C-alpha atoms as a PDB file:
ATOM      1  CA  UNK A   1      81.202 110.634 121.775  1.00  0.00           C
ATOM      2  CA  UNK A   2      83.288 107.728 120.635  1.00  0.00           C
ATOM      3  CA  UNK A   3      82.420 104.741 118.203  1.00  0.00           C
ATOM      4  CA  UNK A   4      83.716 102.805 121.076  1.00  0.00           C
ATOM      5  CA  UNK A   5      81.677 104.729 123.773  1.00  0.00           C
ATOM      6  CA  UNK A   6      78.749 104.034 121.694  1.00  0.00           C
ATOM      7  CA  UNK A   7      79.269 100.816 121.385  1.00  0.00           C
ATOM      8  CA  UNK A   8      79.490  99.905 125.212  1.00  0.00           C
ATOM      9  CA  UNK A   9      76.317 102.447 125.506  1.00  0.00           C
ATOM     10  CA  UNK A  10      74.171 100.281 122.987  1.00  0.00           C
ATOM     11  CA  UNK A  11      75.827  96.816 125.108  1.00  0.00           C
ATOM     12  CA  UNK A  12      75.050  98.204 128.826  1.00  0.00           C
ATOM     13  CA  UNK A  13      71.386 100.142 128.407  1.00  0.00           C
ATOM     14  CA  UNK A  14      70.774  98.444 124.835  1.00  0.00           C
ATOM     15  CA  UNK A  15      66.413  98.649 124.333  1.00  0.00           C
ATOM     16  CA  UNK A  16      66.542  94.893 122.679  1.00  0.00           C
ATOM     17  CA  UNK A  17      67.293  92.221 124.588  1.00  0.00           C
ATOM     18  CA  UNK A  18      70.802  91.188 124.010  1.00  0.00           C
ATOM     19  CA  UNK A  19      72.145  87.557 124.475  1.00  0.00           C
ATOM     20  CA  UNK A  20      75.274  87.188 126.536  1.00  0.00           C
ATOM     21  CA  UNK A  21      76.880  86.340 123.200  1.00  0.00           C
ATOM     22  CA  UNK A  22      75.759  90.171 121.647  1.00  0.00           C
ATOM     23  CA  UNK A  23      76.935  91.800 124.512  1.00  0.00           C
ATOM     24  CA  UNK A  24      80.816  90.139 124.622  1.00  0.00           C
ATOM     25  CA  UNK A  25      80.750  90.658 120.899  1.00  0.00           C
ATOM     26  CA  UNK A  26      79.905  94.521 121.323  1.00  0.00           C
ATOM     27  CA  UNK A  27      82.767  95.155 123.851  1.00  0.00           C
ATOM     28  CA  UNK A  28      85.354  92.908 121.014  1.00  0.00           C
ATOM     29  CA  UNK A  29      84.253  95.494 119.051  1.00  0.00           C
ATOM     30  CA  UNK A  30      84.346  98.000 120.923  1.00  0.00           C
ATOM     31  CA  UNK A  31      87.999  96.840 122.159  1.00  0.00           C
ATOM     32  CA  UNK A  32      88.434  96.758 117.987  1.00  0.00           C
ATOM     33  CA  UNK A  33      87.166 100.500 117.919  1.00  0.00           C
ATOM     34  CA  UNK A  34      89.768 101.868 120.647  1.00  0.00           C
ATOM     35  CA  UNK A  35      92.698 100.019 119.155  1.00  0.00           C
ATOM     36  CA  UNK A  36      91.949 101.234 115.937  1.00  0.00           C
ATOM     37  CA  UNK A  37      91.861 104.668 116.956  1.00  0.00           C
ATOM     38  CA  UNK A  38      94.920 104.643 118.930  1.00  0.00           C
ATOM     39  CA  UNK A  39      96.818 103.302 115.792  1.00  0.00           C
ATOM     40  CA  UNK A  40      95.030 106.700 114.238  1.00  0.00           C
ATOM     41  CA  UNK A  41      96.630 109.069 116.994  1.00  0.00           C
ATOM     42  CA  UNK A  42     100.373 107.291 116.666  1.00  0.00           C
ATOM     43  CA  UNK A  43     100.165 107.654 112.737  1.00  0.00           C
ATOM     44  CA  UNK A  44      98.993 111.107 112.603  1.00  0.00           C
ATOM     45  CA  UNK A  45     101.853 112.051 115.670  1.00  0.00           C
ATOM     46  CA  UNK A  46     104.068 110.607 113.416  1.00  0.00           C
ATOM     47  CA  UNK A  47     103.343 112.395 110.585  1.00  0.00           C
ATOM     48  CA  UNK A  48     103.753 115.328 112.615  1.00  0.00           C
ATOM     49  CA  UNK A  49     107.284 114.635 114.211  1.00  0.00           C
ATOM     50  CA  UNK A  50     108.237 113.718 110.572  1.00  0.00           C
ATOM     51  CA  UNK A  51     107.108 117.412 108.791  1.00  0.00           C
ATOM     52  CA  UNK A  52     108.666 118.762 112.020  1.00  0.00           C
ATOM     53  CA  UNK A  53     112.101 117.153 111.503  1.00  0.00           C
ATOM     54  CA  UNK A  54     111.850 117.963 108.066  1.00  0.00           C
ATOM     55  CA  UNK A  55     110.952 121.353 108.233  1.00  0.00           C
ATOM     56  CA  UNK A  56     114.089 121.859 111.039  1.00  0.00           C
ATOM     57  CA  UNK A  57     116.150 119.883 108.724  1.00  0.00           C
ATOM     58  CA  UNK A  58     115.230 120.523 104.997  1.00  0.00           C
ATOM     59  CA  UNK A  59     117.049 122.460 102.928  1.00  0.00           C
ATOM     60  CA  UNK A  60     114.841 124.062 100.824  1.00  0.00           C
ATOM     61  CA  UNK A  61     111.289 125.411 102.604  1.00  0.00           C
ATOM     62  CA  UNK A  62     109.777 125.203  99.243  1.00  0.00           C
ATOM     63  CA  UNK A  63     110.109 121.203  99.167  1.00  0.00           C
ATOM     64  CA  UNK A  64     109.594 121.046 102.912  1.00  0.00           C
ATOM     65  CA  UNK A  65     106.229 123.299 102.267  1.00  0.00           C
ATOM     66  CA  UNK A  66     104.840 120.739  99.515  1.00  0.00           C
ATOM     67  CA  UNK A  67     105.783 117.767 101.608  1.00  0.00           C
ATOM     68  CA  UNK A  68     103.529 118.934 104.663  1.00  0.00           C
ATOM     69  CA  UNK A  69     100.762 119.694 101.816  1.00  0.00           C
ATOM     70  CA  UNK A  70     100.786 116.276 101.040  1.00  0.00           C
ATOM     71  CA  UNK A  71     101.335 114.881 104.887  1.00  0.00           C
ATOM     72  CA  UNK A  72      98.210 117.279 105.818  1.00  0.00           C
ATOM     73  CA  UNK A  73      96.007 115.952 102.820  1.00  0.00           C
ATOM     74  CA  UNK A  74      96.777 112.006 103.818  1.00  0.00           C
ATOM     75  CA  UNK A  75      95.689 113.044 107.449  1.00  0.00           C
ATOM     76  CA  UNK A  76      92.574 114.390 106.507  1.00  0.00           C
ATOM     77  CA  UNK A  77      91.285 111.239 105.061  1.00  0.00           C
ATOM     78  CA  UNK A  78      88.626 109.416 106.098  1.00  0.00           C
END
């Protein structure tokens, strides 16, 4: 389950009683969440395209092989 799913769970069966004001500011964030995790799936498709070309294109497979080390380490990051 998402962080933004989650989000709009808590907002729409939440056990507190939420103002008005709690509930738009869960769904911002939630908005927030989804945003932030598209930006995620565009980086990380980039990074792929880019060891792709790369790897097509590079010369030598031994520079291309340390470059996708080092593209596949920055992805895993939290």
């Amino acid at each position: 389950m998402s962080v933004e799913q989650r989000i709009l769970d808590v907002a729409n069966g939440a056990r507190f009683s939420p103002t008005w004001y709690d509930l738009t500011e869960l769904r911002l964030i939630a908005l927030e969440a989804r945003k932030m995790d598209d930006r995620i799936k565009q980086l990380e498709d980039r990074i792929h395209r880019a060891a792709s070309a790369f790897f097509r294109d590079g010369s030598d497979g031994h520079v291309a092989s340390q470059m996708l080390a080092i593209l596949e380490e920055e992805r895993g990051k939290p």
